mmCIF file of C-alpha atoms in Angstrom:
data_model
loop_
_atom_site.group_PDB
_atom_site.id
_atom_site.type_symbol
_atom_site.label_atom_id
_atom_site.label_comp_id
_atom_site.label_asym_id
_atom_site.label_seq_id
_atom_site.Cartn_x
_atom_site.Cartn_y
_atom_site.Cartn_z
ATOM 1 C CA MET A 1 67.734 214.746 234.732
ATOM 2 C CA LYS A 2 71.304 215.957 234.705
ATOM 3 C CA ILE A 3 71.332 216.245 238.491
ATOM 4 C CA GLY A 4 69.763 212.783 238.847
ATOM 5 C CA ARG A 5 72.359 211.276 236.515
ATOM 6 C CA LYS A 6 75.145 212.962 238.434
ATOM 7 C CA LEU A 7 73.782 211.650 241.700
ATOM 8 C CA VAL A 8 73.540 208.104 240.372
ATOM 9 C CA LEU A 9 77.021 208.152 238.868
ATOM 10 C CA GLY A 10 78.664 209.928 241.798
ATOM 11 C CA PHE A 11 77.191 207.957 244.654
ATOM 12 C CA GLY A 12 77.218 204.759 242.595
ATOM 13 C CA ALA A 13 80.987 205.122 242.235
ATOM 14 C CA ILE A 14 81.288 205.707 245.966
ATOM 15 C CA LEU A 15 79.242 202.615 246.739
ATOM 16 C CA VAL A 16 81.449 200.523 244.444
ATOM 17 C CA VAL A 17 84.614 201.801 246.134
ATOM 18 C CA MET A 18 83.170 201.182 249.581
ATOM 19 C CA ALA A 19 82.038 197.672 248.588
ATOM 20 C CA VAL A 20 85.555 196.865 247.369
ATOM 21 C CA LEU A 21 87.027 198.176 250.624
ATOM 22 C CA VAL A 22 84.612 196.170 252.759
ATOM 23 C CA ARG A 23 85.281 192.979 250.800
ATOM 24 C CA ALA A 24 89.050 193.456 251.001
ATOM 25 C CA ALA A 25 88.833 194.164 254.741
ATOM 26 C CA ILE A 26 86.729 191.048 255.376
ATOM 27 C CA LEU A 27 89.087 188.814 253.373
ATOM 28 C CA ASP A 28 92.131 190.236 255.161
ATOM 29 C CA MET A 29 90.553 189.734 258.576
ATOM 30 C CA ILE A 30 89.679 186.122 257.713
ATOM 31 C CA THR A 31 93.245 185.495 256.552
ATOM 32 C CA LEU A 32 94.665 187.197 259.646
ATOM 33 C CA HIS A 33 92.433 185.092 261.898
ATOM 34 C CA ASN A 34 93.473 181.861 260.159
ATOM 35 C CA ASP A 35 97.163 182.773 260.389
ATOM 36 C CA LEU A 36 96.917 183.564 264.099
ATOM 37 C CA VAL A 37 95.018 180.331 264.768
ATOM 38 C CA LYS A 38 97.692 178.411 262.873
ATOM 39 C CA ILE A 39 100.448 180.046 264.919
ATOM 40 C CA VAL A 40 98.762 179.258 268.232
ATOM 41 C CA GLU A 41 97.219 175.863 267.570
ATOM 42 C CA VAL A 42 99.635 174.333 265.073
ATOM 43 C CA ASN A 43 103.040 176.015 264.942
ATOM 44 C CA ASN A 44 103.381 176.489 268.705
ATOM 45 C CA LYS A 45 102.275 172.917 269.342
ATOM 46 C CA ARG A 46 104.777 171.595 266.804
ATOM 47 C CA GLN A 47 107.557 173.688 268.284
ATOM 48 C CA THR A 48 106.716 172.474 271.789
ATOM 49 C CA SER A 49 106.737 168.837 270.649
ATOM 50 C CA ALA A 50 110.037 169.295 268.797
ATOM 51 C CA THR A 51 111.607 170.901 271.882
ATOM 52 C CA VAL A 52 110.400 168.030 274.054
ATOM 53 C CA MET A 53 111.937 165.526 271.626
ATOM 54 C CA ALA A 54 115.275 167.341 271.620
ATOM 55 C CA ALA A 55 115.329 167.380 275.429
ATOM 56 C CA ILE A 56 114.495 163.655 275.589
ATOM 57 C CA VAL A 57 117.388 162.738 273.285
ATOM 58 C CA ARG A 58 119.775 164.579 275.604
ATOM 59 C CA GLU A 59 118.259 163.041 278.742
ATOM 60 C CA ASP A 60 118.497 159.612 277.160
ATOM 61 C CA ALA A 61 122.202 160.148 276.475
ATOM 62 C CA ILE A 62 122.760 161.312 280.066
ATOM 63 C CA ALA A 63 120.992 158.221 281.406
ATOM 64 C CA VAL A 64 123.218 155.906 279.358
ATOM 65 C CA ARG A 65 126.304 157.749 280.566
ATOM 66 C CA ASN A 66 125.093 157.432 284.172
ATOM 67 C CA CYS A 67 124.982 153.665 283.731
ATOM 68 C CA PHE A 68 128.762 153.698 283.272
ATOM 69 C CA LEU A 69 129.362 156.084 286.154
ATOM 70 C CA GLU A 70 126.994 154.373 288.574
ATOM 71 C CA THR A 71 126.582 150.759 287.518
ATOM 72 C CA GLU A 72 124.377 150.008 290.543
ATOM 73 C CA ARG A 73 121.734 152.339 289.056
ATOM 74 C CA THR A 74 121.624 150.604 285.671
ATOM 75 C CA GLU A 75 118.141 149.145 286.190
ATOM 76 C CA GLU A 76 116.849 152.523 287.326
ATOM 77 C CA MET A 77 118.369 154.218 284.283
ATOM 78 C CA ILE A 78 116.903 151.596 281.930
ATOM 79 C CA LYS A 79 113.431 152.253 283.348
ATOM 80 C CA ARG A 80 113.995 155.985 282.944
ATOM 81 C CA ILE A 81 115.137 155.488 279.350
ATOM 82 C CA ASN A 82 112.025 153.439 278.571
ATOM 83 C CA ASP A 83 109.883 156.268 279.935
ATOM 84 C CA TYR A 84 111.800 158.748 277.783
ATOM 85 C CA ASN A 85 111.271 156.556 274.713
ATOM 86 C CA ALA A 86 107.510 156.441 275.295
ATOM 87 C CA LYS A 87 107.334 160.226 275.665
ATOM 88 C CA PHE A 88 109.457 160.705 272.550
ATOM 89 C CA ASP A 89 107.174 158.458 270.506
ATOM 90 C CA GLU A 90 104.136 160.364 271.759
ATOM 91 C CA ALA A 91 105.637 163.750 270.868
ATOM 92 C CA PHE A 92 106.779 162.473 267.471
ATOM 93 C CA MET A 93 103.333 161.124 266.645
ATOM 94 C CA GLU A 94 101.740 164.420 267.633
ATOM 95 C CA ILE A 95 104.031 166.561 265.516
ATOM 96 C CA GLU A 96 103.772 164.152 262.583
ATOM 97 C CA GLN A 97 99.970 164.360 262.603
ATOM 98 C CA ILE A 98 99.875 168.167 262.494
ATOM 99 C CA THR A 99 102.653 168.661 259.933
ATOM 100 C CA SER A 100 100.946 169.399 256.627
ATOM 101 C CA SER A 101 101.909 167.656 253.406
ATOM 102 C CA ASP A 102 102.908 170.995 251.819
ATOM 103 C CA ASP A 103 105.652 171.415 254.442
ATOM 104 C CA ALA A 104 108.172 169.317 252.515
ATOM 105 C CA LYS A 105 111.158 170.378 254.590
ATOM 106 C CA GLY A 106 109.325 169.631 257.825
ATOM 107 C CA ARG A 107 108.370 166.150 256.585
ATOM 108 C CA ASN A 108 111.970 165.456 255.545
ATOM 109 C CA LEU A 109 113.268 166.596 258.921
ATOM 110 C CA LEU A 110 110.775 164.321 260.666
ATOM 111 C CA LEU A 111 112.076 161.417 258.598
ATOM 112 C CA LEU A 112 115.672 162.238 259.578
ATOM 113 C CA VAL A 113 114.666 162.474 263.235
ATOM 114 C CA LYS A 114 112.936 159.109 263.081
ATOM 115 C CA GLU A 115 115.874 157.407 261.374
ATOM 116 C CA SER A 116 118.529 158.882 263.655
ATOM 117 C CA TRP A 117 116.487 158.248 266.805
ATOM 118 C CA THR A 118 115.789 154.628 265.799
ATOM 119 C CA ALA A 119 119.500 154.025 265.182
ATOM 120 C CA SER A 120 120.475 155.721 268.449
ATOM 121 C CA ARG A 121 117.880 153.790 270.431
ATOM 122 C CA ALA A 122 119.010 150.443 268.974
ATOM 123 C CA LEU A 123 122.669 151.113 269.808
ATOM 124 C CA ASN A 124 121.790 152.275 273.322
ATOM 125 C CA ASP A 125 119.779 149.117 273.885
ATOM 126 C CA ARG A 126 122.728 146.978 272.797
ATOM 127 C CA THR A 127 125.054 148.975 275.032
ATOM 128 C CA LEU A 128 122.771 148.554 278.028
ATOM 129 C CA ALA A 129 122.337 144.847 277.307
ATOM 130 C CA LEU A 130 126.101 144.409 277.489
ATOM 131 C CA LEU A 131 126.193 146.384 280.735
ATOM 132 C CA THR A 132 123.497 144.305 282.411
ATOM 133 C CA ALA A 133 125.353 141.189 281.288
ATOM 134 C CA GLY A 134 128.440 142.420 283.147
ATOM 135 C CA ARG A 135 130.449 143.081 280.002
ATOM 136 C CA GLN A 136 131.396 146.645 280.854
ATOM 137 C CA HIS A 137 134.453 146.882 278.609
ATOM 138 C CA GLU A 138 132.530 145.757 275.541
ATOM 139 C CA ALA A 139 129.675 148.087 276.416
ATOM 140 C CA PHE A 140 131.980 151.082 276.766
ATOM 141 C CA ALA A 141 133.750 150.239 273.508
ATOM 142 C CA MET A 142 130.421 150.179 271.687
ATOM 143 C CA TYR A 143 129.349 153.382 273.403
ATOM 144 C CA GLU A 144 132.520 155.174 272.345
ATOM 145 C CA LYS A 145 132.647 153.777 268.838
ATOM 146 C CA GLU A 146 129.000 153.840 267.767
ATOM 147 C CA SER A 147 126.415 154.900 270.333
ATOM 148 C CA ARG A 148 127.826 158.342 271.066
ATOM 149 C CA ALA A 149 128.009 159.295 267.380
ATOM 150 C CA ALA A 150 124.443 158.100 266.802
ATOM 151 C CA VAL A 151 123.221 160.168 269.749
ATOM 152 C CA ARG A 152 124.915 163.273 268.333
ATOM 153 C CA GLN A 153 123.154 162.714 265.002
ATOM 154 C CA ALA A 154 119.806 162.350 266.774
ATOM 155 C CA ILE A 155 120.437 165.529 268.766
ATOM 156 C CA GLN A 156 121.351 167.448 265.610
ATOM 157 C CA ALA A 157 118.255 166.174 263.799
ATOM 158 C CA THR A 158 115.908 167.224 266.601
ATOM 159 C CA GLU A 159 117.609 170.628 266.905
ATOM 160 C CA ASP A 160 117.156 171.167 263.162
ATOM 161 C CA LEU A 161 113.482 170.308 263.579
ATOM 162 C CA VAL A 162 113.123 172.844 266.414
ATOM 163 C CA LYS A 163 114.764 175.550 264.274
ATOM 164 C CA HIS A 164 112.468 174.730 261.388
ATOM 165 C CA GLN A 165 109.388 175.098 263.586
ATOM 166 C CA GLN A 166 110.683 178.441 264.867
ATOM 167 C CA MET A 167 111.209 179.614 261.299
ATOM 168 C CA ARG A 168 107.677 178.531 260.324
ATOM 169 C CA SER A 169 106.211 180.464 263.256
ATOM 170 C CA GLU A 170 108.196 183.577 262.323
ATOM 171 C CA MET A 171 107.049 183.329 258.702
ATOM 172 C CA GLN A 172 103.438 182.960 259.782
ATOM 173 C CA TYR A 173 103.771 185.892 262.178
ATOM 174 C CA ASP A 174 105.257 188.099 259.451
ATOM 175 C CA THR A 175 102.308 187.234 257.212
ATOM 176 C CA ALA A 176 99.847 188.103 259.974
ATOM 177 C CA ARG A 177 101.684 191.358 260.649
ATOM 178 C CA TYR A 178 101.430 192.242 256.959
ATOM 179 C CA TYR A 179 97.645 192.048 257.107
ATOM 180 C CA GLN A 180 97.707 194.139 260.255
ATOM 181 C CA ASP A 181 99.770 196.792 258.483
ATOM 182 C CA THR A 182 97.280 196.952 255.608
ATOM 183 C CA ARG A 183 94.717 198.366 258.022
ATOM 184 C CA LEU A 184 96.417 201.747 257.668
ATOM 185 C CA LEU A 185 95.948 201.590 253.910
ATOM 186 C CA LYS A 186 92.271 200.743 254.297
ATOM 187 C CA ILE A 187 91.771 203.584 256.764
ATOM 188 C CA SER A 188 93.419 205.960 254.285
ATOM 189 C CA LEU A 189 91.198 204.717 251.479
ATOM 190 C CA GLY A 190 88.132 205.089 253.686
ATOM 191 C CA PHE A 191 89.108 208.659 254.514
ATOM 192 C CA ALA A 192 89.674 209.388 250.828
ATOM 193 C CA THR A 193 86.228 207.974 250.061
ATOM 194 C CA PHE A 194 84.700 210.248 252.683
ATOM 195 C CA LEU A 195 86.414 213.253 251.120
ATOM 196 C CA LEU A 196 85.118 212.165 247.735
ATOM 197 C CA VAL A 197 81.574 212.148 249.101
ATOM 198 C CA VAL A 198 82.020 215.666 250.461
ATOM 199 C CA ILE A 199 83.453 216.959 247.159
ATOM 200 C CA ILE A 200 80.669 215.378 245.110
ATOM 201 C CA ALA A 201 78.027 216.768 247.450
ATOM 202 C CA MET A 202 79.544 220.250 247.158
ATOM 203 C CA LEU A 203 79.643 220.063 243.359
ATOM 204 C CA LEU A 204 76.072 218.863 243.148
ATOM 205 C CA PHE A 205 74.612 221.342 245.543
#
C-alpha cells in the first residue's frame, strides 16, 4: 500500500508538471504564430502602404514643380498628379482598414495624414488651375506662400506614419522573440522533470 501510494503521488506529480508544461508550450506557440502572422500580413502591409503614400506625396510635389520649369508639360503633369492621387487614396484606404481601433496613435497619425494631404492637394489644384489659365506669377506666388508649406506638412505626416509602422513591427517582433526565448526555459523544465522521474524511480525501487 505504501509503495502504491508513493507511485500514485510521485507519478501523479510528474503528470501534473508535464501537463502544465504542455499547456504553456501550446499557448506560447499559438501566441507566437499569431504575432508572426500579424507581422507578415498586417504590419508589413501597413508599412508598405505608408511608404507608398510618402513616396506619392514627394512625387506629387516634384510634378507641380516641373509645371513651373516646363510649362509645356503642364497637362502631362496634371494627368500624372491625378494618377498619384488615385494611388494615394487606394493606399490610404488599405492602411485605414487594417489599422485596429486599439492603435490610437496610428489612427491619429492617419487623421493627420488625411488632413494634411487634403490641404496640400487643394492648394496644388489651385496652383495648377492658375498655371493652365496662364497666370504664372500668381501661381508661383501661391506655390511659394502656401502650397510648398502644405506639401512639407503632408510629407512629415506620412513619414511619421511610416516610422510608427516600423515601430509597431519591431514591437511585435520583440514579443515573438520573447516567446521563442522561452523555449529554452521549457526545455530546462522538461529535463528537470525527466530527472525527477529517474530520482523517484530510484527511490521506489
